[in-house]
Structure formats: structure tokens, C-alpha cells
mmCIF file of C-alpha atoms and ligand atoms in Angstrom:
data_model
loop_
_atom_site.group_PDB
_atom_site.id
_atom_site.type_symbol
_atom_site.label_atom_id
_atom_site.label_comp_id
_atom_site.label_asym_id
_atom_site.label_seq_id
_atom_site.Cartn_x
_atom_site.Cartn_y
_atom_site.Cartn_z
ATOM 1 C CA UNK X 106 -86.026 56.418 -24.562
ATOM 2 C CA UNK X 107 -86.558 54.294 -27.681
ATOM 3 C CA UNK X 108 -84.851 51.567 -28.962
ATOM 4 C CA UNK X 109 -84.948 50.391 -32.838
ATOM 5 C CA UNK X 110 -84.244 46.680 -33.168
ATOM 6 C CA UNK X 111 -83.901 45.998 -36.733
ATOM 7 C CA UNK X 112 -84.938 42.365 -36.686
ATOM 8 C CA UNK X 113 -86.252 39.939 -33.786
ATOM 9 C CA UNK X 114 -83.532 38.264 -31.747
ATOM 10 C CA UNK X 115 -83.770 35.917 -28.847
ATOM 11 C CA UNK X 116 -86.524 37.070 -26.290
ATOM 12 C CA UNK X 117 -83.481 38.323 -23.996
ATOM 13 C CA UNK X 118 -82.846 41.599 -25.896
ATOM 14 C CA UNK X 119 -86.166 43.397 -25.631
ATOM 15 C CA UNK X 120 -87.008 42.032 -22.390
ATOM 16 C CA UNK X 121 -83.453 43.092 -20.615
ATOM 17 C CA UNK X 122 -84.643 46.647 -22.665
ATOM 18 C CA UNK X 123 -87.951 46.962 -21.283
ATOM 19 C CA UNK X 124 -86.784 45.751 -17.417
ATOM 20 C CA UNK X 125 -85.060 49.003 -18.325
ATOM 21 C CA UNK X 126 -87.973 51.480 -18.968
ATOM 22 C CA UNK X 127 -87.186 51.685 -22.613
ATOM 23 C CA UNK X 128 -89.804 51.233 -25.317
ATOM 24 C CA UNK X 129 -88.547 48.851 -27.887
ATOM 25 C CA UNK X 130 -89.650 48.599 -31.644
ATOM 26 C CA UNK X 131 -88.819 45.707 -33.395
ATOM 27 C CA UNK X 132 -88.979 44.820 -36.872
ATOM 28 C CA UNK X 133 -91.128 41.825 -37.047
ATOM 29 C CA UNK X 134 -90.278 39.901 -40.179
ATOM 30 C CA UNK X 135 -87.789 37.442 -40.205
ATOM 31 C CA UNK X 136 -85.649 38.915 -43.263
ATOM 32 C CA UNK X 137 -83.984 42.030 -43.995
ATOM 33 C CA UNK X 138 -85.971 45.104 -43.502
ATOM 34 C CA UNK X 139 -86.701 47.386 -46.806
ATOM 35 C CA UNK X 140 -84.257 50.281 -46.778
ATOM 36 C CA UNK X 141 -87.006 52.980 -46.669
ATOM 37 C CA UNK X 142 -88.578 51.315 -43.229
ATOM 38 C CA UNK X 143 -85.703 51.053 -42.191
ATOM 39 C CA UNK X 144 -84.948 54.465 -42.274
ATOM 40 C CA UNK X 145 -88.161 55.876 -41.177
ATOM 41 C CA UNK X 146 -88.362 53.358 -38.074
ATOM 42 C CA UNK X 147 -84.799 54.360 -37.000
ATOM 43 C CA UNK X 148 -85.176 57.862 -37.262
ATOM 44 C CA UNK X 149 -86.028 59.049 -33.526
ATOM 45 C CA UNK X 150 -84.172 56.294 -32.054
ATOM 46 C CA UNK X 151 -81.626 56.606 -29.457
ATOM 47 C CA UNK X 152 -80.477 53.326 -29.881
ATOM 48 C CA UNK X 153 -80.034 51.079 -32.592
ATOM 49 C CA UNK X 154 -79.500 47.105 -32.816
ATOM 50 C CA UNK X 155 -78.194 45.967 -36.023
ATOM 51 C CA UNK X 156 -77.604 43.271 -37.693
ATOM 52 C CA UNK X 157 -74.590 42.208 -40.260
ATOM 53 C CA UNK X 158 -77.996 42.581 -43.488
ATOM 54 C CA UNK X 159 -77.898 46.352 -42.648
ATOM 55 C CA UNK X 160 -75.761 49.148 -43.951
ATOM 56 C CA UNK X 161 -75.557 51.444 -41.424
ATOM 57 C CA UNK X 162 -73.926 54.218 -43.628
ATOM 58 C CA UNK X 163 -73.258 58.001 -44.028
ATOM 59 C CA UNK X 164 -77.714 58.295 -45.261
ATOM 60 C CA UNK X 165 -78.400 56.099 -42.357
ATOM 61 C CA UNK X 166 -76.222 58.048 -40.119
ATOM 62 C CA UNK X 167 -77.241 61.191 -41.468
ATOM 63 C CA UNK X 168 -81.310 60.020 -40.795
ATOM 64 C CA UNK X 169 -80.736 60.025 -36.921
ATOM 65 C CA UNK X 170 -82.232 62.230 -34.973
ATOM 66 C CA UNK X 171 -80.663 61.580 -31.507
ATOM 67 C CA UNK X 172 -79.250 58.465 -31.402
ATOM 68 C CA UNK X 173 -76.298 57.624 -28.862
ATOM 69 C CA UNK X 174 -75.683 54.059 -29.769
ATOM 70 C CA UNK X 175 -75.616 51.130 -32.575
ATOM 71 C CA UNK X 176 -75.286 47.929 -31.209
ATOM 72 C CA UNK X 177 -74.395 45.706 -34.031
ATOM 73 C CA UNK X 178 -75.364 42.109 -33.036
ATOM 74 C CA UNK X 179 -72.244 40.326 -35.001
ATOM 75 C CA UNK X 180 -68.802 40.412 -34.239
ATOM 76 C CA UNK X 181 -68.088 41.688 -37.693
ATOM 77 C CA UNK X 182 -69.142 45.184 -38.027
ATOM 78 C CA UNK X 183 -67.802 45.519 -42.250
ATOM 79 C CA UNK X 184 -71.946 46.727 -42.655
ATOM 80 C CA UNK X 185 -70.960 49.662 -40.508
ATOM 81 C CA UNK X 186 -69.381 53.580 -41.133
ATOM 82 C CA UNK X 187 -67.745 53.199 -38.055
ATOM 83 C CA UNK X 188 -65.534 56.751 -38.730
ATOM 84 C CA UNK X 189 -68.545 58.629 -39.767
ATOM 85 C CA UNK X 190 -70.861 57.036 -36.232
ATOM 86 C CA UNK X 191 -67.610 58.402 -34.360
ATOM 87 C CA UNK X 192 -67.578 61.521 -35.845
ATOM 88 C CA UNK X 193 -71.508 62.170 -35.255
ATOM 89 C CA UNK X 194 -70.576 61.061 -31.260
ATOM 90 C CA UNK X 195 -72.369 57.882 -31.662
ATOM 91 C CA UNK X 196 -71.089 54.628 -30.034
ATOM 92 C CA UNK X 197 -70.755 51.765 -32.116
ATOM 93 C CA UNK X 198 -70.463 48.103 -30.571
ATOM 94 C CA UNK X 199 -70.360 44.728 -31.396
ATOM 95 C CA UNK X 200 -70.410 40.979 -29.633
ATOM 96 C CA UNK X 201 -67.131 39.718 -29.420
ATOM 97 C CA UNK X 202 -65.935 36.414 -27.768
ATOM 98 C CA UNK X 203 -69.449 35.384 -27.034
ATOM 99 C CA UNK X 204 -69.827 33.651 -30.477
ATOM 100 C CA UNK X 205 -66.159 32.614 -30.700
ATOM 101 C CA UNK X 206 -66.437 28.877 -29.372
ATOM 102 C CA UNK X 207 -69.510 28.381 -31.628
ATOM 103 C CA UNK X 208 -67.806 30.175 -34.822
ATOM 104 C CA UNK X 209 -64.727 27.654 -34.402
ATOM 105 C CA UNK X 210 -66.793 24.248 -33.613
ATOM 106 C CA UNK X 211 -68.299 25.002 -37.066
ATOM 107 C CA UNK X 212 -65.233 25.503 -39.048
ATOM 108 C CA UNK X 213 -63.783 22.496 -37.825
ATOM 109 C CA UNK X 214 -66.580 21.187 -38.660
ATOM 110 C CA UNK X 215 -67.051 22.463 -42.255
ATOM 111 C CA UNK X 216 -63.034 21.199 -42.663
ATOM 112 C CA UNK X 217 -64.249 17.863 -41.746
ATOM 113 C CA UNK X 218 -67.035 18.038 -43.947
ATOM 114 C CA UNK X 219 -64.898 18.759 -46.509
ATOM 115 C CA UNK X 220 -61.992 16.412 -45.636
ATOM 116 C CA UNK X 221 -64.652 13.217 -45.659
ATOM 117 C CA UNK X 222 -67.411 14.036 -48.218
ATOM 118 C CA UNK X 223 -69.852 14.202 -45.503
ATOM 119 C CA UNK X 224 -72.638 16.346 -47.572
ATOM 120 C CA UNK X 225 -72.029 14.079 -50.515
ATOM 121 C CA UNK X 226 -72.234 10.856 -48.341
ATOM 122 C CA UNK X 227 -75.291 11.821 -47.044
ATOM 123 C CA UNK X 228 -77.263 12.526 -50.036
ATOM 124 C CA UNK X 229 -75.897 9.800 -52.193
ATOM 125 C CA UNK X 230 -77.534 7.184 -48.895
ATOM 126 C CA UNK X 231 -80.726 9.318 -48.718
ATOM 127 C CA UNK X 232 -81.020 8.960 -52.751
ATOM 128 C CA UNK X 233 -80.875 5.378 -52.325
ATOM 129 C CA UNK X 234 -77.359 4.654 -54.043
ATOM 130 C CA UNK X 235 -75.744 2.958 -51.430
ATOM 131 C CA UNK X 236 -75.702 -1.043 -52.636
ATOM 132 C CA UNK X 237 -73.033 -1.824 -50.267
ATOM 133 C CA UNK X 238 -69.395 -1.363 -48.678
ATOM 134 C CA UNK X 239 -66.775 -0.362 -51.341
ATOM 135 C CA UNK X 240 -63.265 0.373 -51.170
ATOM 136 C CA UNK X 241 -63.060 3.474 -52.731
ATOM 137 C CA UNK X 242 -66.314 4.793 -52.024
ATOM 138 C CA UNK X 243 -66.057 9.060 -51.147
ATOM 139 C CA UNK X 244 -62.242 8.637 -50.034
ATOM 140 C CA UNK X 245 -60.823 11.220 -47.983
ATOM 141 C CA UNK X 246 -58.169 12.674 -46.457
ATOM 142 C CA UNK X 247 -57.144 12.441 -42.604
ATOM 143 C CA UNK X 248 -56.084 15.612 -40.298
ATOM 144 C CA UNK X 249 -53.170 13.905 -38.814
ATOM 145 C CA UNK X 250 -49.942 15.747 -39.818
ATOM 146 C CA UNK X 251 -51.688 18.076 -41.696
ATOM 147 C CA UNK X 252 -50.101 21.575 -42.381
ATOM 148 C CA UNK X 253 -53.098 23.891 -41.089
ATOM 149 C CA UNK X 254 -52.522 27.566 -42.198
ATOM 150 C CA UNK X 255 -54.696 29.851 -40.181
ATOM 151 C CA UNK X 256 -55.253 33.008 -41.583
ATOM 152 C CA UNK X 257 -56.268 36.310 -39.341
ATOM 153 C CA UNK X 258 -55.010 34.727 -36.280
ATOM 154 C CA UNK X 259 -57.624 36.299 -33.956
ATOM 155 C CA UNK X 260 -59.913 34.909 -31.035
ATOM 156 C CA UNK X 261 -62.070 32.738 -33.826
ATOM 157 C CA UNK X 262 -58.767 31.455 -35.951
ATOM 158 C CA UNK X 263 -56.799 30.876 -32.010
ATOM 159 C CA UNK X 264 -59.639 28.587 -31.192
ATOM 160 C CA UNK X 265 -59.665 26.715 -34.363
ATOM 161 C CA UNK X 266 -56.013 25.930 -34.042
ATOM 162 C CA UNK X 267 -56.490 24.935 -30.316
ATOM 163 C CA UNK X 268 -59.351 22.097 -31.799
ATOM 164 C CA UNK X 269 -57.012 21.473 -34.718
ATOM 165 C CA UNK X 270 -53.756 20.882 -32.748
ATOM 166 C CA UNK X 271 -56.234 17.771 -31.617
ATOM 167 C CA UNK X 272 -56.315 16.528 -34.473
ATOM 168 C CA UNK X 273 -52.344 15.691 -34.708
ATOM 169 C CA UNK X 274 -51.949 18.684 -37.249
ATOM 170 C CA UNK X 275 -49.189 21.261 -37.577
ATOM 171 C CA UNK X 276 -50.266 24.945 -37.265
ATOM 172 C CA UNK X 277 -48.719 27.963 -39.303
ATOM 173 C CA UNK X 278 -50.441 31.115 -39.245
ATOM 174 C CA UNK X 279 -50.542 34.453 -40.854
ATOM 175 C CA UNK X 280 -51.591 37.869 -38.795
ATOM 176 C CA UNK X 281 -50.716 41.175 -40.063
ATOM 177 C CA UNK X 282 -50.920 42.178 -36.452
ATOM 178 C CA UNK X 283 -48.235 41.422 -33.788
ATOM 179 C CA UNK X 284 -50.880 39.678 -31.837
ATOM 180 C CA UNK X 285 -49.303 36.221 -31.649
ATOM 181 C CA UNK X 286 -52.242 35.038 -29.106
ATOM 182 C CA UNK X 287 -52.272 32.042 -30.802
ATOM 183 C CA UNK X 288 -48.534 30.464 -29.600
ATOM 184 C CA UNK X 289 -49.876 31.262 -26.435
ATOM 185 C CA UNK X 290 -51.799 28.086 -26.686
ATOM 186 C CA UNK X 291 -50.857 25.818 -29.333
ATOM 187 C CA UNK X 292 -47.330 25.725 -30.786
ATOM 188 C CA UNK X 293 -47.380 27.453 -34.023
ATOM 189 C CA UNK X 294 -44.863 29.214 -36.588
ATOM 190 C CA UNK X 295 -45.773 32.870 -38.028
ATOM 191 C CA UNK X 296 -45.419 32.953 -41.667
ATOM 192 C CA UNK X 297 -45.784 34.959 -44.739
ATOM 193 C CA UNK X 298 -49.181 35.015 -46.822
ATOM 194 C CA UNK X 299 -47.376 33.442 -49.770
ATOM 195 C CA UNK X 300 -45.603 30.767 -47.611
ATOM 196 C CA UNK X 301 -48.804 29.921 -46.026
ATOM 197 C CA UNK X 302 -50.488 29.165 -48.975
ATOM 198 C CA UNK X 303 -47.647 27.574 -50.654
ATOM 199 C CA UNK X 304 -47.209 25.102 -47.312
ATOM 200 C CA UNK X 305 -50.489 24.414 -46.068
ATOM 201 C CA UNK X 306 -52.565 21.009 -46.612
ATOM 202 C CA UNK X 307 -55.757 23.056 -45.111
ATOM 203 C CA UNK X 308 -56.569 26.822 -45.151
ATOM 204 C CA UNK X 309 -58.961 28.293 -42.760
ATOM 205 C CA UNK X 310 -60.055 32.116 -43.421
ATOM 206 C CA UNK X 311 -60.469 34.111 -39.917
ATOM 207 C CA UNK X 312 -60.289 37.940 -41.565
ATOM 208 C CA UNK X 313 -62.278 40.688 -40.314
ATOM 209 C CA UNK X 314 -63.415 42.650 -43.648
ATOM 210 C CA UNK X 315 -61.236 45.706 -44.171
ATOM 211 C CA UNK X 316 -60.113 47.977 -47.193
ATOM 212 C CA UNK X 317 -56.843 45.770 -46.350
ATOM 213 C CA UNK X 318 -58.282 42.622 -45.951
ATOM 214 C CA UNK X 319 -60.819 42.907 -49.377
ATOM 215 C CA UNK X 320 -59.776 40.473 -51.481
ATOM 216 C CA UNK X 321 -56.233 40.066 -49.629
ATOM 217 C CA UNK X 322 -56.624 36.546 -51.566
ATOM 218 C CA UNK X 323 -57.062 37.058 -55.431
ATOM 219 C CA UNK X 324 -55.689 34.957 -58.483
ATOM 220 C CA UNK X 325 -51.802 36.328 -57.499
ATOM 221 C CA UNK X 326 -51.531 34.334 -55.125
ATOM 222 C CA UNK X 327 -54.613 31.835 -54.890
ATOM 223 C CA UNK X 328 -52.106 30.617 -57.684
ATOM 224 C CA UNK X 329 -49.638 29.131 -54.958
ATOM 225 C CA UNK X 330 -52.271 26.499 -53.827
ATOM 226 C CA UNK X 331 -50.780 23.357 -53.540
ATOM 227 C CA UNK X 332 -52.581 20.635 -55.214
ATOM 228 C CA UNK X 333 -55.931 19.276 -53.132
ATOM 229 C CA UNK X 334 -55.346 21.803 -50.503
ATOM 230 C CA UNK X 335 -58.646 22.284 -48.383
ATOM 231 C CA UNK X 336 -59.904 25.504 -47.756
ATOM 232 C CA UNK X 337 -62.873 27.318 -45.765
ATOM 233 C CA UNK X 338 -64.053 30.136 -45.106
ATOM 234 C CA UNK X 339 -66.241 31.505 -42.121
ATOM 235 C CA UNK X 340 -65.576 35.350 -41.531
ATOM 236 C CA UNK X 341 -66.538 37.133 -44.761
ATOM 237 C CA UNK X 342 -66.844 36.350 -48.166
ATOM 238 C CA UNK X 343 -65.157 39.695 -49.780
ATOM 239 C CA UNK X 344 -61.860 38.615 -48.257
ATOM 240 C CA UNK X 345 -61.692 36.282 -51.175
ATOM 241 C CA UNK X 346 -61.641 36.403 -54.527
ATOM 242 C CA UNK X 347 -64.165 34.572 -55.676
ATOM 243 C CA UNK X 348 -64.423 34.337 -59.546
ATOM 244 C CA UNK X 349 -60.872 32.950 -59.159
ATOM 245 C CA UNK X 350 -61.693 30.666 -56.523
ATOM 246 C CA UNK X 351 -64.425 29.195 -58.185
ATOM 247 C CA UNK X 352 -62.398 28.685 -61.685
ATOM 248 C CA UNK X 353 -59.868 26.996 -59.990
ATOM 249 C CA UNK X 354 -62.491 24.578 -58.117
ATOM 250 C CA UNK X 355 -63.735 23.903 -61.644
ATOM 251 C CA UNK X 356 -60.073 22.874 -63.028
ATOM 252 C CA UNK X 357 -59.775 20.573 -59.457
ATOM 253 C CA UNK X 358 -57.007 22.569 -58.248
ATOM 254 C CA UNK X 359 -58.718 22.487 -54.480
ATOM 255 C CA UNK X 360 -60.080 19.386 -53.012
ATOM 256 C CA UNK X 361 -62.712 21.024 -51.441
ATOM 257 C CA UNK X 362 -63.710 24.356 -50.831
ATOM 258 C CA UNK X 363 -66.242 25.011 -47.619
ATOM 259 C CA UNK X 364 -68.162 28.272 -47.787
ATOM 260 C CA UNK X 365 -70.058 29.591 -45.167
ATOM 261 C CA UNK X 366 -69.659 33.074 -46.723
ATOM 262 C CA UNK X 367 -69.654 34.607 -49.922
ATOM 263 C CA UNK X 368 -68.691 37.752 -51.520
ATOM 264 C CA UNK X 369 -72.388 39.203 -52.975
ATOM 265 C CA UNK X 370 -74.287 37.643 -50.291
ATOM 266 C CA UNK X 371 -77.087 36.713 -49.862
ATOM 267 C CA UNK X 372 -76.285 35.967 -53.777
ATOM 268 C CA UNK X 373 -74.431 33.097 -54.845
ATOM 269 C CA UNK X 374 -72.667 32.399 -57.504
ATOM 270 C CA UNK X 375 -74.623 29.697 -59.297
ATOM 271 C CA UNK X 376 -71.583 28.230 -60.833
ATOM 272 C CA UNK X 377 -70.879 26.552 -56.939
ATOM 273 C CA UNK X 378 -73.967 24.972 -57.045
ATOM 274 C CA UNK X 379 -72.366 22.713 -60.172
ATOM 275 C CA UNK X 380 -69.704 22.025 -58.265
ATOM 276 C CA UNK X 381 -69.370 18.881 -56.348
ATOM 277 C CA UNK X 382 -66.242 19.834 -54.723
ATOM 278 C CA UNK X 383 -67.770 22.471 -52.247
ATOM 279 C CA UNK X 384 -69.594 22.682 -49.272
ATOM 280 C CA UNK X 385 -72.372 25.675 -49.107
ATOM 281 C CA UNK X 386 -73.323 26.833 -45.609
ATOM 282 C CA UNK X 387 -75.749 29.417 -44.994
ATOM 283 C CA UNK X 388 -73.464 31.873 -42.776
ATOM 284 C CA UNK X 389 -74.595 29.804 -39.797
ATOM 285 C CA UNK X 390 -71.160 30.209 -37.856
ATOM 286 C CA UNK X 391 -72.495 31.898 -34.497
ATOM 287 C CA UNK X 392 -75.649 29.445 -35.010
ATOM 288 C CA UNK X 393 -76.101 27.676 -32.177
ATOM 289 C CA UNK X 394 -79.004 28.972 -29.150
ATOM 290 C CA UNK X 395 -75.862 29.621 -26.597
ATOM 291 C CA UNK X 396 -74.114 32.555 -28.664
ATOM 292 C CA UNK X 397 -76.754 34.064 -30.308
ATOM 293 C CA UNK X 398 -78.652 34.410 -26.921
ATOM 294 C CA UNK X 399 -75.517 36.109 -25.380
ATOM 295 C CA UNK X 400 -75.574 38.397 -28.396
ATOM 296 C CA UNK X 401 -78.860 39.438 -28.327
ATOM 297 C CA UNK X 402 -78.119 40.347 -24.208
ATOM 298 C CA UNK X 403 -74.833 41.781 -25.166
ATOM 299 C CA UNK X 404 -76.196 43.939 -27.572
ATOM 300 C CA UNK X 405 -79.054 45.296 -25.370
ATOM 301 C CA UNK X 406 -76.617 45.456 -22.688
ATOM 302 C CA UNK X 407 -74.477 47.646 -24.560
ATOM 303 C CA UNK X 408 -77.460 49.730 -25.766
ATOM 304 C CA UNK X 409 -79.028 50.232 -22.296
ATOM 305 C CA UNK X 410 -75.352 51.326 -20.207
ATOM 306 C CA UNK X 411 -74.967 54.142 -23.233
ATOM 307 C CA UNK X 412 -78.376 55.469 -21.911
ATOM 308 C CA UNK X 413 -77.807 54.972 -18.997
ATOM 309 C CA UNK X 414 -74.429 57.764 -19.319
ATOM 310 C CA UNK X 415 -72.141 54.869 -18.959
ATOM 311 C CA UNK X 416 -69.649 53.486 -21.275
ATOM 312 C CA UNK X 417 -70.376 50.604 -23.408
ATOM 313 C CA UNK X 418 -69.036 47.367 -22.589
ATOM 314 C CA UNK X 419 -67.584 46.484 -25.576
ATOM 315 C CA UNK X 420 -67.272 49.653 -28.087
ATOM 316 C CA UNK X 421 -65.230 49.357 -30.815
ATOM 317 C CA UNK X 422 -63.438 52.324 -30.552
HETATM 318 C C1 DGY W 209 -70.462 37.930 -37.041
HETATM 319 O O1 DGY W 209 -70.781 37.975 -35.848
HETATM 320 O O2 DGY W 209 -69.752 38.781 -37.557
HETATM 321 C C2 DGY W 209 -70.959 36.763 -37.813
HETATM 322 O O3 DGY W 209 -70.646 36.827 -39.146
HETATM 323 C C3 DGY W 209 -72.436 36.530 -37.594
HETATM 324 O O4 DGY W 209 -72.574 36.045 -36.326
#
């Protein structure tokens, strides 16, 4: 058995792999790998681990040769033909939970950044500007009775609004799903899109990318901001649009906006970079050594009970 590991992880995946009697290949540069390697190094695999940098569509699907399983090591899996995999009898699975305590610490983080300047602060000390203790030096705003709209209420968005609810905030939430998870643990009140964005002092985006979910906020009804609102975004850029988000960050119609995904990434839009009322992370939600470790074992976990004739542990369909 051979397995294709499209980028190296944590030292856990290939050595769980290879406890396992399967030969691993792993692509040894630390960026996405060319499309052409890709698809020759895949090719006589019979399992795959992916990352979120890879399309695994119908040409990749079509270039297997006998694979059983792609083990996408994200909890998104947008990058993936999930239908067509099915329809070829190949397992597709991702890492859920695992990275869900890390993805929320750093959106409450990034809303903090943005509530209190804390980028800004930083380099305006390291450049040598601060001369002393001012009154109105980077004012910001506080949490405390805060209108929090969660949108995509969802492990990642539930765990926000459990560190929120800390903060002395009030939580509304929008799900197009009946799962109301979330007022299992915090109180919170189900509302429209529209009202959500109309109400809320902060916005935090916790979509998984769909042909619903593309764009599900555009200039219709990005419109019904209020004034200063905060908003950030850590699931995936193309839920937003972002030409309109960005024009209305130039006219000051948001107070901040954190990023920590955008819609052409790994491209930018260079007009952000202007823009002093952003924050710009670089996708780092599931960042910290604790998730991505479990992913990297989930993922080879997942790879190795498929071979093994046994269902995955956590397929997505
Ligand atoms: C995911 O898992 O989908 C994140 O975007 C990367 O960890």
C-alpha cells in the first residue's frame, strides 16, 4: 500500500503510516505542490492526504489509479469534489473538532485585536512613536454588552460564543440549519441574516464554503452594517464579498475588519494593505502545535482504517 502525502505535516502522520506497513511519499517542500507533480505523484496511490492548497477535482479524481481514500487535513473540505470522490467509491474525510478550540481562541483573539488596535499599538511602540501616556491614544471599544452576531453557528462559531458570553456580551446567531447547539451552552436568540447584521456591534464569520454559502454576504446586505460594527472572519474568504467589503472599509463604515481569510487566496487584495482599519492574518486559525498534531494523526488515522477494510472515523459522507 502507498500513501501520497501532499505536503509534510507533524512527524505523527507518516510515522502512525509506516507503524502500519505502508510506504509513505511525501512532498517535501514547504509550499503548494505544482499541479503536474502533483498529479503524477498521486497517481498509484491508495491513499491521499490533502491539504486545503489542493484541488482535488474531477482531473485529479479522474488521475487515480486505485485509490480508496482522501484524507483532507482541514476541517473545510471547499478544495474537494466530494460528489464526484463518492461516485468513483472513494472516501473522503476531514479533521473535525480537533482544531475547534484553537480556531475559536484565535477569533476571539483577532476581535480583540481589532476592538483595541493591538497590531497598530504595537508597531507605532516598535517605530519609536510612543513619547508618552495620552488620552486618546488608539481608543477602543470594550466587549461588555456587546451585540455578538455569530454567523454559521457550528462547533467553531458555538465555541466562540461560549468565550464571548465571558466577555459580558449578548449573543444572536444565524444558522440555516436547525442545529441550535449553540443555546445549549450559552443563552442566545436565532435570528435572520438581515437582523443580524442590522443588530450586531461584532460579526464573527463561522461558514463552511458552499454554492449556498459563496458570497451569502455581498453589497445587499453588507449595506445593513451598523456604523463601527466589528467584523472577522476565520472560515473562508469566498463567503464574503470582498470588493464590497473593502470599499466600505475605505468610506469607514466598519471599525475594523479582521481577516484571516480571503477570497483569491493566497492573493490579497492590495487595497487592504492601505487600510489601517484591518487586521491581516495569514489563515493561521488551527495554528497552534496541539491541533495540527491531532490532524496530521487524524488524517493518517483515517487513511490507514480505509485500508485496513474498515470505515473511516470521520467521513464526510
Ligand atoms: C480548516 O481546517 O478548514 C482550516 O481552514 C485550516 O485548518
Amino acid at each position: 500500500m502507498k500513501v501520497f502525502i501532499t505536503r509534510k505535516l507533524p512527524d505523527v502522520a507518516e510515522q502512525l503510516l509506516v507503524k502500519h506497513g505502508i510506504v509513505v511519499d511525501v512532498y517535501e517542500k514547504d509550499r503548494p505542490i505544482p499541479r503536474r507533480e502533483l498529479l503524477r505523484r498521486s497517481k498509484d496511490a491508495d491513499g491521499i492526504v490533502s491539504l486545503l492548497t489542493e484541488k482535488v477535482d474531477k482531473q485529479f479524481i479522474d488521475n487515480l489509479k486505485h485509490c480508496k481514500v482522501i484524507a483532507n487535513y482541514a476541517v473545510g473540505y471547499d478544495n474537494i469534489d466530494v460528489d464526484y470522490a463518492k461516485s468513483k467509491g472513494i472516501f473522503v474525510t476531514n479533521t473535525p473538532d480537533i482544531l475547534t478550540d484553537s480556531t475559536a481562541d484565535l477569533t476571539v483573539a483577532l476581535i480583540l485585536a481589532c476592538a483595541r488596535h493591538i497590531v497598530r499599538s504595537d508597531e507605532f511602540v516598535r517605530k519609536g512613536k510612543y513619547v508618552g501616556w495620552k488620552p486618546k491614544l488608539f481608543l477602543g471599544t470594550e466587549l461588555k454588552d456587546k451585540v455578538v452576531g455569530i454567523i454559521g453557528a457550528g462547533r467553531i462559531g458555538t465555541e466562540v460564543a461560549k468565550r464571548l458570553k465571558a466577555f459580558g456580551t449578548k449573543i444572536i446567531y444565524f444558522n440555516n440549519s436547525q442545529n441550535n447547539k449553540i443555546e445549549k451552552y450559552v443563552s442566545a436568540e436565532r435570528v435572520t441574516l438581515n437582523k443580524l447584521l442590522k443588530k450586531s456591534d461584532i460579526i464573527s464569520v463561522h461558514l463552511p464554503l458552499s454554492s449556498l454559502t459563496y458570497h451569502i454576504l455581498n453589497k445587499n446586505n453588507l449595506k445593513f452594517l451598523k456604523q463601527n460594527v466589528i467584523l472577522v472572519n476565520t472560515s473562508r474568504g469566498e463567503v464574503i464579498e470582498e470588493d464590497t467589503l473593502v470599499k466600505m472599509l475605505k468610506q469607514r463604515k466598519i471599525f475594523v475588519a479582521g481577516f484571516d481569510v480571503y477570497e483569491n487566496e493566497p492573493k490579497i487584495n492590495k487595497e487592504l494593505f492601505a487600510l489601517d482599519n484591518v487586521v491581516l492574518l495569514p489563515h493561521i486559525g488551527s495554528a497552534t502545535f496541539e491541533a495540527r498534531f491531532r490532524m496530521a494523526e487524524l488524517a493518517a488515522k483515517n487513511v490507514i482504517a480505509v485500508l485496513s477494510g474498515k470505515k473511516p472515523i470521520t467521513p464526510i459522507y
